[in-house]
N, CA, C and O atoms as a GROMACS GRO file, in nm:
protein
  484
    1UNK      N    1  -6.580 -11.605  21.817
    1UNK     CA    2  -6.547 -11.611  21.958
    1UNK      C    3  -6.534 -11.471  22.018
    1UNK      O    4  -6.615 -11.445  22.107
    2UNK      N    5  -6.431 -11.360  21.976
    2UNK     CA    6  -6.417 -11.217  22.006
    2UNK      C    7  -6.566 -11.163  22.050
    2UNK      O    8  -6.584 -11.105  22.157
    3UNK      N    9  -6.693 -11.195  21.933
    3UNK     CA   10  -6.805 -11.132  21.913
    3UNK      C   11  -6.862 -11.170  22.040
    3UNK      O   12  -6.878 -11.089  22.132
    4UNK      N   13  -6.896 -11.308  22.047
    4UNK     CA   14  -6.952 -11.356  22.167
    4UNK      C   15  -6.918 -11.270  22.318
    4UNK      O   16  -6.980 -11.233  22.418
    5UNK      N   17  -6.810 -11.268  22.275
    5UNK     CA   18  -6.751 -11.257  22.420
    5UNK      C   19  -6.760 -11.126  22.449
    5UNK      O   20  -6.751 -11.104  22.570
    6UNK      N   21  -6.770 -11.054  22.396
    6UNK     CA   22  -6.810 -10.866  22.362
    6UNK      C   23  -6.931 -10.888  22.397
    6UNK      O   24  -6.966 -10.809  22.484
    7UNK      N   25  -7.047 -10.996  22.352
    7UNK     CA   26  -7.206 -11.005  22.364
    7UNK      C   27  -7.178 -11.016  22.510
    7UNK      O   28  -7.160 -10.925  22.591
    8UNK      N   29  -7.177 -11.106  22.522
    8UNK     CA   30  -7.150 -11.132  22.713
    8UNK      C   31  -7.080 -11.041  22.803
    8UNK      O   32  -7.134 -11.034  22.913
    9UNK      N   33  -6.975 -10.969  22.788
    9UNK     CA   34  -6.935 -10.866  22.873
    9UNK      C   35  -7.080 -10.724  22.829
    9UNK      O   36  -7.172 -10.694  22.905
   10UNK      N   37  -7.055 -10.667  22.699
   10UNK     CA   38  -7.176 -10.619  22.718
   10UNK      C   39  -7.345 -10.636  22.786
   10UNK      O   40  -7.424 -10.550  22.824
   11UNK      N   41  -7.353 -10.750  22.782
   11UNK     CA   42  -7.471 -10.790  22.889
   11UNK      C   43  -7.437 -10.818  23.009
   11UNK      O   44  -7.515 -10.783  23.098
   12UNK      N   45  -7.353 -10.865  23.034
   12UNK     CA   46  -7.289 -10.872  23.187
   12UNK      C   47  -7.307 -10.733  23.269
   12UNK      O   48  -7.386 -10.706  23.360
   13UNK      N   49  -7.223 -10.669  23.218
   13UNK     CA   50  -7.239 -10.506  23.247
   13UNK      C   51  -7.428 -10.464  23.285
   13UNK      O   52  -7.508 -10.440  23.376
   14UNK      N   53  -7.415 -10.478  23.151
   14UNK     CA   54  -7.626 -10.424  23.196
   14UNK      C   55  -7.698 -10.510  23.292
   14UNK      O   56  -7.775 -10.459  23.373
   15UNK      N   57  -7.682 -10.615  23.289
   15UNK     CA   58  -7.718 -10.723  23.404
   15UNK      C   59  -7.693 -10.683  23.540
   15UNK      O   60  -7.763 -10.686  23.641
   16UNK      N   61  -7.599 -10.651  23.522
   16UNK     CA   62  -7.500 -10.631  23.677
   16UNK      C   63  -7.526 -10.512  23.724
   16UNK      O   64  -7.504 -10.488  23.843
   17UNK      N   65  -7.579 -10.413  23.636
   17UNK     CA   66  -7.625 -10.254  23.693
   17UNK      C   67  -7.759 -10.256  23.673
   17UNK      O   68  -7.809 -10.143  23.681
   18UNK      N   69  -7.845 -10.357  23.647
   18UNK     CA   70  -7.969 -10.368  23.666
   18UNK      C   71  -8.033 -10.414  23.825
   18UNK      O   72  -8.125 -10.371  23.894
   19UNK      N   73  -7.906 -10.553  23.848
   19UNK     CA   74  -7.931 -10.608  23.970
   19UNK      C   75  -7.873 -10.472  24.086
   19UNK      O   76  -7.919 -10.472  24.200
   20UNK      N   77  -7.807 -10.400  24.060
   20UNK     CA   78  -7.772 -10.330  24.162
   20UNK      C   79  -7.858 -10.230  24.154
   20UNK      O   80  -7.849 -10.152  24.249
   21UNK      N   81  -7.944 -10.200  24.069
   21UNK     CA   82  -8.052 -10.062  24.040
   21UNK      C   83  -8.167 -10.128  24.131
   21UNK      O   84  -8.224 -10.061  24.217
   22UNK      N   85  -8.201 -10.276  24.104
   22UNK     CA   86  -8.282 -10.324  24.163
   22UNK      C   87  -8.266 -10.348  24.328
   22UNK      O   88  -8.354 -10.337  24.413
   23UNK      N   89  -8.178 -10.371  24.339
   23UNK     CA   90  -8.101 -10.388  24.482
   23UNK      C   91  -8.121 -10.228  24.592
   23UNK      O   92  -8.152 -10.234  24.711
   24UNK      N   93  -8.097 -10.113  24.527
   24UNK     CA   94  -8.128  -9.964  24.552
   24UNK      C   95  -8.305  -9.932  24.561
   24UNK      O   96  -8.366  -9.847  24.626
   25UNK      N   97  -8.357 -10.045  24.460
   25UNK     CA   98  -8.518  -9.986  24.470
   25UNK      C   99  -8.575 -10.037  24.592
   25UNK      O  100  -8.655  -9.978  24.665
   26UNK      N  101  -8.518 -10.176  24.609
   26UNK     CA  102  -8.576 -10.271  24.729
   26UNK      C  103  -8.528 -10.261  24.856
   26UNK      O  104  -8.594 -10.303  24.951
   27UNK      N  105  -8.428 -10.215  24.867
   27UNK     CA  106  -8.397 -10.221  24.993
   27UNK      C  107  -8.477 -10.208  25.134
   27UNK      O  108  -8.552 -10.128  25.188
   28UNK      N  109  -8.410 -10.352  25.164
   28UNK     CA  110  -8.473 -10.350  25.280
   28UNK      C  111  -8.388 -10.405  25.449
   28UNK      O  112  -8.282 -10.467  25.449
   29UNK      N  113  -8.432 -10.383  25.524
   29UNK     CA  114  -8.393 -10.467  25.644
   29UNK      C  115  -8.397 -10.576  25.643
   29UNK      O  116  -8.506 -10.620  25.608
   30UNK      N  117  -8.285 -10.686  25.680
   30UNK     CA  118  -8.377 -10.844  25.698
   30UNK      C  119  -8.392 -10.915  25.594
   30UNK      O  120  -8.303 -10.982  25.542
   31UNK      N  121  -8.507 -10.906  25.557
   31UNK     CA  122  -8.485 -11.045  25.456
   31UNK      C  123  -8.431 -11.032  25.275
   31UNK      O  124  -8.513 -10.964  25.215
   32UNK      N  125  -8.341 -11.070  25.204
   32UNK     CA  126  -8.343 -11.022  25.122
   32UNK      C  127  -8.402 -11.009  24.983
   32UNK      O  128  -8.391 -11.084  24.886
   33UNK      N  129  -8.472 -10.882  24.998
   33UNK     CA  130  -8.572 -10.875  24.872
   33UNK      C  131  -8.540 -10.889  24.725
   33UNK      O  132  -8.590 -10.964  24.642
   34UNK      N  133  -8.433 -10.789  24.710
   34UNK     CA  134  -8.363 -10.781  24.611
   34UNK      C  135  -8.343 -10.881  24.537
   34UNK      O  136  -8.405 -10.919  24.438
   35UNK      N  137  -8.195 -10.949  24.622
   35UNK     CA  138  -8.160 -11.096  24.563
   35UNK      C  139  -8.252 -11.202  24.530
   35UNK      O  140  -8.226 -11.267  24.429
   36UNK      N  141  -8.358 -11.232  24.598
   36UNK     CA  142  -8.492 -11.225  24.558
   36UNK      C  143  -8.559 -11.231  24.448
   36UNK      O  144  -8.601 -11.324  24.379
   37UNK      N  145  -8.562 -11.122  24.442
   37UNK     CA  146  -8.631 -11.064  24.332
   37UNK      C  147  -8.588 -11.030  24.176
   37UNK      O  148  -8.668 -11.001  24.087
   38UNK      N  149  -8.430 -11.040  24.161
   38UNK     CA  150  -8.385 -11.086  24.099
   38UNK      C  151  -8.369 -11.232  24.043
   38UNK      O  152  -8.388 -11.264  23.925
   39UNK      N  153  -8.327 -11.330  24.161
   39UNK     CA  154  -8.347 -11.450  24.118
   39UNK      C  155  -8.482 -11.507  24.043
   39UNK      O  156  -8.470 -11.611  23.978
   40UNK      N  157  -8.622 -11.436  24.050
   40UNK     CA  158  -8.717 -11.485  24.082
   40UNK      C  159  -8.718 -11.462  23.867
   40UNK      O  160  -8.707 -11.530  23.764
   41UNK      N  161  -8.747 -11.262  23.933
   41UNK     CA  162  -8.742 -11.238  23.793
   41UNK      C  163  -8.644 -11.316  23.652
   41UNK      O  164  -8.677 -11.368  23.545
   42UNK      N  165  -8.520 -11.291  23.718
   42UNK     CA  166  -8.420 -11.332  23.608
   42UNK      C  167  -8.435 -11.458  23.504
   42UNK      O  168  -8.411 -11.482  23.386
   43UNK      N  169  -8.507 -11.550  23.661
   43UNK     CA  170  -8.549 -11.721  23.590
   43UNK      C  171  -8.668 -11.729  23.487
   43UNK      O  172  -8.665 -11.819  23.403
   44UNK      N  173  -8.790 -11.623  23.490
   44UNK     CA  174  -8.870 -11.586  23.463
   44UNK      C  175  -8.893 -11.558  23.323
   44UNK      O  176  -8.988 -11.590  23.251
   45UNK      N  177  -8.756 -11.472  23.288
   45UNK     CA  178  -8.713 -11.396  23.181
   45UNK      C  179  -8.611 -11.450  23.111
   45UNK      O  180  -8.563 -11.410  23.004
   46UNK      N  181  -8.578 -11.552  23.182
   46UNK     CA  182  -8.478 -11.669  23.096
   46UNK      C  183  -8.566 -11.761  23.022
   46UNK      O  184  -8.562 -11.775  22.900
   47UNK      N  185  -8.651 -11.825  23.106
   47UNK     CA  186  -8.775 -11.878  23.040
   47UNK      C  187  -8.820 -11.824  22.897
   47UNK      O  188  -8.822 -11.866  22.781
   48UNK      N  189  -8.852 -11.722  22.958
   48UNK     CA  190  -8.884 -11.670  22.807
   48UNK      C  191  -8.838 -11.654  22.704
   48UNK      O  192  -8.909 -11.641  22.604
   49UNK      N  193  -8.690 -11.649  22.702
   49UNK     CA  194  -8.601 -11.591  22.594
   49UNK      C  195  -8.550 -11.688  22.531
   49UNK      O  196  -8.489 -11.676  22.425
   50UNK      N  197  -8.573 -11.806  22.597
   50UNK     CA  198  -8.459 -11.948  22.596
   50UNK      C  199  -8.598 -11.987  22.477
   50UNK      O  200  -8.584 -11.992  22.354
   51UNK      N  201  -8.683 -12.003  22.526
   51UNK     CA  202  -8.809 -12.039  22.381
   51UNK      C  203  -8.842 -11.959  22.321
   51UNK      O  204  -8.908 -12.012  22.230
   52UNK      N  205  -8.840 -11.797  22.301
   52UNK     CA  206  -8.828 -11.771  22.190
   52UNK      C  207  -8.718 -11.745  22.106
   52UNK      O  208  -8.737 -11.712  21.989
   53UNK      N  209  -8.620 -11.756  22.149
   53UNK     CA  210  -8.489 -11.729  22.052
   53UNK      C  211  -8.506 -11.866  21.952
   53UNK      O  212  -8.506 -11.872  21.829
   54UNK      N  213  -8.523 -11.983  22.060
   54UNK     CA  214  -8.510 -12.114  21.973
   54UNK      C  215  -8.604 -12.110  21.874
   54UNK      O  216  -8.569 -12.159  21.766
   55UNK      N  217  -8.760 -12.047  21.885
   55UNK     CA  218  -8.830 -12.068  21.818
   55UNK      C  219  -8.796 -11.975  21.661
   55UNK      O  220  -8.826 -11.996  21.544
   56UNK      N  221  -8.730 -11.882  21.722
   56UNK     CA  222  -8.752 -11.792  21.616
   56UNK      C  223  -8.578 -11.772  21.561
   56UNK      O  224  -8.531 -11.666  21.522
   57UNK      N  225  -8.519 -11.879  21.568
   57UNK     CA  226  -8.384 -11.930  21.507
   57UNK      C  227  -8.262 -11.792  21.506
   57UNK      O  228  -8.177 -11.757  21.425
   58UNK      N  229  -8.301 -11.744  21.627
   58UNK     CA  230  -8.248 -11.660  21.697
   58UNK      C  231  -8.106 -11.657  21.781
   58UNK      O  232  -8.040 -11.570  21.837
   59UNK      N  233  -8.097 -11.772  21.765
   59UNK     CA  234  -8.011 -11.811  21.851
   59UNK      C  235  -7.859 -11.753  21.910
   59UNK      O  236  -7.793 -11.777  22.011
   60UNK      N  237  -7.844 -11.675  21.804
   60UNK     CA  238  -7.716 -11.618  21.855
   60UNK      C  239  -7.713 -11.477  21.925
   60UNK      O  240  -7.626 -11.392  21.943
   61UNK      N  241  -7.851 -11.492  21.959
   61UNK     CA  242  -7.838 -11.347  22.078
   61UNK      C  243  -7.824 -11.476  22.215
   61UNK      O  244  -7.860 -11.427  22.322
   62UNK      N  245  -7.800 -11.560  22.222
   62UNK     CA  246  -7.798 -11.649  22.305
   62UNK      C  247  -7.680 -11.563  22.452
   62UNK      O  248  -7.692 -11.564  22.574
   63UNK      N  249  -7.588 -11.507  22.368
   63UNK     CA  250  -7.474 -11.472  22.427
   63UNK      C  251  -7.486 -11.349  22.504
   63UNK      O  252  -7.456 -11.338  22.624
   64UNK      N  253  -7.542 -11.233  22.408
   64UNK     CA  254  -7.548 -11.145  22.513
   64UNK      C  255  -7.693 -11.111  22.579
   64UNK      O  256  -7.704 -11.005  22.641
   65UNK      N  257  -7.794 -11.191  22.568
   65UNK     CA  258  -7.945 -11.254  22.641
   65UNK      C  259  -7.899 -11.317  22.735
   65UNK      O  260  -7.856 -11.258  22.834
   66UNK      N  261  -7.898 -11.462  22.722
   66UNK     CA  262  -7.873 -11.517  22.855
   66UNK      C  263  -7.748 -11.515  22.906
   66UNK      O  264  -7.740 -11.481  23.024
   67UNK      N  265  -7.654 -11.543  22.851
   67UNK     CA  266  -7.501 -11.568  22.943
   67UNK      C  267  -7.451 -11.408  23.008
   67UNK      O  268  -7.414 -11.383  23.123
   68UNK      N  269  -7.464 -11.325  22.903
   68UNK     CA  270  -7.434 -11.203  22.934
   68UNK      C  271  -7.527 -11.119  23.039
   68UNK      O  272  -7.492 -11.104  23.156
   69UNK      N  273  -7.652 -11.063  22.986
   69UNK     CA  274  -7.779 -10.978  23.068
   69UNK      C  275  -7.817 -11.086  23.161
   69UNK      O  276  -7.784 -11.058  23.276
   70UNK      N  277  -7.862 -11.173  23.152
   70UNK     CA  278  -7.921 -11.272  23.314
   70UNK      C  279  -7.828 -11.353  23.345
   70UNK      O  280  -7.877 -11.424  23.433
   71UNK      N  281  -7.695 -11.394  23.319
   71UNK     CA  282  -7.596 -11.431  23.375
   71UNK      C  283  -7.571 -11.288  23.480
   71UNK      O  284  -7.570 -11.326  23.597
   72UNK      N  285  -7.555 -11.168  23.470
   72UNK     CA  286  -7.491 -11.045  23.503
   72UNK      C  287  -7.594 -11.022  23.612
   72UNK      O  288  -7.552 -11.008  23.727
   73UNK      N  289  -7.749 -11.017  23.583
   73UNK     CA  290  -7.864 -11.018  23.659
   73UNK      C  291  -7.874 -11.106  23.754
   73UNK      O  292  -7.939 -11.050  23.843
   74UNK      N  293  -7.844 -11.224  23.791
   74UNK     CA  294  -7.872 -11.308  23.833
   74UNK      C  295  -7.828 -11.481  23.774
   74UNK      O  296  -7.893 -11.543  23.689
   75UNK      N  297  -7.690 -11.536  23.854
   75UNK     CA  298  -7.672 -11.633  23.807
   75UNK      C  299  -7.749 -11.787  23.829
   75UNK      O  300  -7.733 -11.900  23.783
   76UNK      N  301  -7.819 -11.737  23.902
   76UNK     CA  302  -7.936 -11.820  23.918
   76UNK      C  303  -8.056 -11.869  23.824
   76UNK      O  304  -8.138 -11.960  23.835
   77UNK      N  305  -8.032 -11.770  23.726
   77UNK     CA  306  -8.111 -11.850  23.601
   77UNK      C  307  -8.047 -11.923  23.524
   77UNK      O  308  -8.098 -11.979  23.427
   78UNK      N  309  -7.948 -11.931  23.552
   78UNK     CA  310  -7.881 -12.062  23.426
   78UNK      C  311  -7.892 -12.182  23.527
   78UNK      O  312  -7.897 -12.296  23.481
   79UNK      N  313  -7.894 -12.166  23.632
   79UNK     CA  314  -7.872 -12.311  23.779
   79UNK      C  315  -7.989 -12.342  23.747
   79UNK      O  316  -7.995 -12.465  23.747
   80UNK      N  317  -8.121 -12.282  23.710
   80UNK     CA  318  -8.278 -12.304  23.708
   80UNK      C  319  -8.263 -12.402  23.565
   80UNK      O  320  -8.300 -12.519  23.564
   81UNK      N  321  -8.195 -12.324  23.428
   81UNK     CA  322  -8.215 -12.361  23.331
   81UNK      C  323  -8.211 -12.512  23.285
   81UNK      O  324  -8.282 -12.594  23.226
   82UNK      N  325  -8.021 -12.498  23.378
   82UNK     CA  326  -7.974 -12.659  23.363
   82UNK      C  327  -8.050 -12.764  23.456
   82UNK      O  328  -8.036 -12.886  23.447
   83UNK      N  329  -8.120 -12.707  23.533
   83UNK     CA  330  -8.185 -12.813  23.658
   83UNK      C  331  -8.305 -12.851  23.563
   83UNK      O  332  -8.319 -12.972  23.548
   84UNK      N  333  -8.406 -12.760  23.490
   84UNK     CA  334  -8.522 -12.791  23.377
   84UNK      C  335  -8.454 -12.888  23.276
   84UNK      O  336  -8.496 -13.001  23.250
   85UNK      N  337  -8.344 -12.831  23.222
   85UNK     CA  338  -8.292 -12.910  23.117
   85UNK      C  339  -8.276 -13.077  23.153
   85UNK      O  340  -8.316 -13.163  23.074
   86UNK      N  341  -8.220 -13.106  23.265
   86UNK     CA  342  -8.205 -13.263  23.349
   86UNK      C  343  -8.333 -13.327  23.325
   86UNK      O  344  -8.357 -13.428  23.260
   87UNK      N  345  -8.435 -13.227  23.411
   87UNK     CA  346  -8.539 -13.264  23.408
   87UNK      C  347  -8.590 -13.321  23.334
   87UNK      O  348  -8.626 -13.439  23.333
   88UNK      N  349  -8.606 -13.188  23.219
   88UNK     CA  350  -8.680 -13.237  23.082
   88UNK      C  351  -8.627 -13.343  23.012
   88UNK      O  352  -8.686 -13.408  22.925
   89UNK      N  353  -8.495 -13.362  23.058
   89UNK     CA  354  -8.416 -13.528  22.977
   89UNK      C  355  -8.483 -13.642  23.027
   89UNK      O  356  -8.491 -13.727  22.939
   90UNK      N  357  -8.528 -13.672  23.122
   90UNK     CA  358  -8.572 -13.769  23.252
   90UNK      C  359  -8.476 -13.784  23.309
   90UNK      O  360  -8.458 -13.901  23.339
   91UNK      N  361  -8.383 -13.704  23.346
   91UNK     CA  362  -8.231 -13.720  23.457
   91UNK      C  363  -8.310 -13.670  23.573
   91UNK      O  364  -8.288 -13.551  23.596
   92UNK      N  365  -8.406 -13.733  23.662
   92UNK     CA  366  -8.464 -13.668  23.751
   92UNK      C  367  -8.324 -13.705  23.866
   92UNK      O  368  -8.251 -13.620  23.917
   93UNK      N  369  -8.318 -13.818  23.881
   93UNK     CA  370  -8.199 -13.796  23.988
   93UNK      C  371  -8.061 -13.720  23.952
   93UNK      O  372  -7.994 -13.690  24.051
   94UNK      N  373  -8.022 -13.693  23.862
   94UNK     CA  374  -7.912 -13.618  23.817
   94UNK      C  375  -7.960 -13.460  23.840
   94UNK      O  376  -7.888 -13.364  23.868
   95UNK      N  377  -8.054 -13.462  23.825
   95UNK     CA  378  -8.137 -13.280  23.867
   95UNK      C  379  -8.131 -13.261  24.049
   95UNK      O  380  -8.085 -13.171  24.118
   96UNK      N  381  -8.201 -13.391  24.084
   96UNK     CA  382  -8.183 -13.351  24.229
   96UNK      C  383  -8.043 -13.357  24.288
   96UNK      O  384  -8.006 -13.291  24.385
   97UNK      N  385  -7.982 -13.431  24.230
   97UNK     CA  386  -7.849 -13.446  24.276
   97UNK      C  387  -7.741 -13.324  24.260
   97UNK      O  388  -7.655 -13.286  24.339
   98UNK      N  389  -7.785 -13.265  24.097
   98UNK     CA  390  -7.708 -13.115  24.072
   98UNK      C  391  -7.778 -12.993  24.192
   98UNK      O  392  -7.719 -12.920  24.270
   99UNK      N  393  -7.919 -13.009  24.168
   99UNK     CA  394  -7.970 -12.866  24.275
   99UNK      C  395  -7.934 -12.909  24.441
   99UNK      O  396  -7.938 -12.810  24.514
  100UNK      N  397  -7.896 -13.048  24.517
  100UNK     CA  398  -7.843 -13.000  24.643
  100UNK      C  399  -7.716 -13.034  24.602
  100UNK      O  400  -7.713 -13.112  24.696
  101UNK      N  401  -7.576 -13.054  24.535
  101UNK     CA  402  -7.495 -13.020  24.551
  101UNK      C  403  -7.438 -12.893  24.514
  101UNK      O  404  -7.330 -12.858  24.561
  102UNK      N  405  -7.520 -12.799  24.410
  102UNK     CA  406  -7.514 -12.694  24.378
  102UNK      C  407  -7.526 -12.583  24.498
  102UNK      O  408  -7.450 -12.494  24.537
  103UNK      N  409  -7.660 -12.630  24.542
  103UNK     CA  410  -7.687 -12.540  24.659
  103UNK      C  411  -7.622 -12.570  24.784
  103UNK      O  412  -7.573 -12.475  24.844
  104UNK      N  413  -7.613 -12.689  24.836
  104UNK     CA  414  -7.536 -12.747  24.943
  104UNK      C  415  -7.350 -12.701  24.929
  104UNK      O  416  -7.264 -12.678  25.013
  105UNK      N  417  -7.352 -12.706  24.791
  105UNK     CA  418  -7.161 -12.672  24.789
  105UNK      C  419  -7.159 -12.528  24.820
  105UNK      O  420  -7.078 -12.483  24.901
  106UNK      N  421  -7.267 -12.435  24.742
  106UNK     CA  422  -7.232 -12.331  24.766
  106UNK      C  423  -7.200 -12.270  24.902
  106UNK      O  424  -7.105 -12.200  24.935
  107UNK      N  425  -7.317 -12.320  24.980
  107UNK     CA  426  -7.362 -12.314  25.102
  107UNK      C  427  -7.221 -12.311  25.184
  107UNK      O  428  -7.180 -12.215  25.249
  108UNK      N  429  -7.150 -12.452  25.165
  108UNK     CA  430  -7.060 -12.483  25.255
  108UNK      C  431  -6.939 -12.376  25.196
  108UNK      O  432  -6.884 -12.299  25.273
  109UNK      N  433  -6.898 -12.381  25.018
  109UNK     CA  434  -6.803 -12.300  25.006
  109UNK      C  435  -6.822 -12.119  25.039
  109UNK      O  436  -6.728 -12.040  25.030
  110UNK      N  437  -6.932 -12.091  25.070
  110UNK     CA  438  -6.897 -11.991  25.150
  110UNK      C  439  -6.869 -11.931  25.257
  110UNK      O  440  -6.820 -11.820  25.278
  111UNK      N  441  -6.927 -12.069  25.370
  111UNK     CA  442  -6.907 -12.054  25.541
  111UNK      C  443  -6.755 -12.104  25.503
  111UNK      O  444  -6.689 -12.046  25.589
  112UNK      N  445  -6.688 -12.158  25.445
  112UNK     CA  446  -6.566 -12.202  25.437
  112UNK      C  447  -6.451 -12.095  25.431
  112UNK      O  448  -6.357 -12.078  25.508
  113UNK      N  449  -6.501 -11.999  25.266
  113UNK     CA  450  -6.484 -11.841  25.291
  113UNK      C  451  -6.466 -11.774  25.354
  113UNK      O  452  -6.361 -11.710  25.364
  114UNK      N  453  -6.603 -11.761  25.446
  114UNK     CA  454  -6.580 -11.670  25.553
  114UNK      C  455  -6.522 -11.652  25.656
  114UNK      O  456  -6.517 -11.554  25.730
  115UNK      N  457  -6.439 -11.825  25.664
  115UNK     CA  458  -6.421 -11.858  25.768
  115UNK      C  459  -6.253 -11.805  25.774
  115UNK      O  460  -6.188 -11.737  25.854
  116UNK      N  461  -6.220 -11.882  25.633
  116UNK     CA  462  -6.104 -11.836  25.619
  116UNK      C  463  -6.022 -11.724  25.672
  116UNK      O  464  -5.923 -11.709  25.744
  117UNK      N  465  -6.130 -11.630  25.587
  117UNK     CA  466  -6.164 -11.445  25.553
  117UNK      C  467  -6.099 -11.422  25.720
  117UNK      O  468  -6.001 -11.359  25.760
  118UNK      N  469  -6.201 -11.498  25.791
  118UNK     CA  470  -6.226 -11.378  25.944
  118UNK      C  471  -6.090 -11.483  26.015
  118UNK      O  472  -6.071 -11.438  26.128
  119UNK      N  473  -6.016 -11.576  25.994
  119UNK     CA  474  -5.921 -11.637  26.017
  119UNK      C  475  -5.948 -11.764  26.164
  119UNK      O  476  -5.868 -11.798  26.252
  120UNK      N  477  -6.118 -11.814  26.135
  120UNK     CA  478  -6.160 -11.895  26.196
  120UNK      C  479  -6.058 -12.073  26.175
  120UNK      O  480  -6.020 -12.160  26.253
  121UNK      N  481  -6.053 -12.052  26.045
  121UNK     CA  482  -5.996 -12.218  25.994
  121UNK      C  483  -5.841 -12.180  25.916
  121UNK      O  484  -5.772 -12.270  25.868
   0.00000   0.00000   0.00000
């Protein structure tokens, strides 16, 4: 458990100063590239790691690979992962049902946030 959890803060860390290195390269006005481009990549590179670790009985870089470095990068590749995973079960309505309440909760728990924040509600 200690180890794990050392794997994951150590990738967290690199994750998290990757997305902000990336965030510094892209910058832009308007629309956001970055976040973006992280999400896009991160899911990309989860993909990949998630089948070869399994293949190659790898598995216990599990921790500081995905939960740690693309958890830290972008938490949007594990929302991708578990939405494939539904999928690939045949939980097709349990997938659509997780990606808009996932996205729909977030949505609302942050205008909720903000609202708080700026002392609207």
């Amino acid at each position: 458990m200690t180890t794990s959890l050392i794997s994951v803060a150590l990738g967290g860390a690199l994750g998290a100063s990757l997305r902000f290195l990336l965030g510094v390269a892209l910058v832009r006005d308007g629309f956001p590239v970055a976040v973006l481009a992280a999400n896009v990549l991160g899911c990309f590179v989860m993909g990949l790691v998630v089948v070869t670790l399994g293949r190659s009985g790898l598995d216990h870089w599990q921790p500081l690979l995905m939960t740690g470095l693309l958890g830290g990068f972008t938490t949007f590749s594990a929302f991708s992962l578990e939405t494939l995973t539904l999928m690939e079960r045949g939980d097709l309505a349990q997938a659509a049902i997780y990606v808009v309440l996932s996205v729909g909760g977030s949505l609302l728990a942050v205008v909720v946030g903000v609202s708080i924040a700026r002392g609207v509600l």
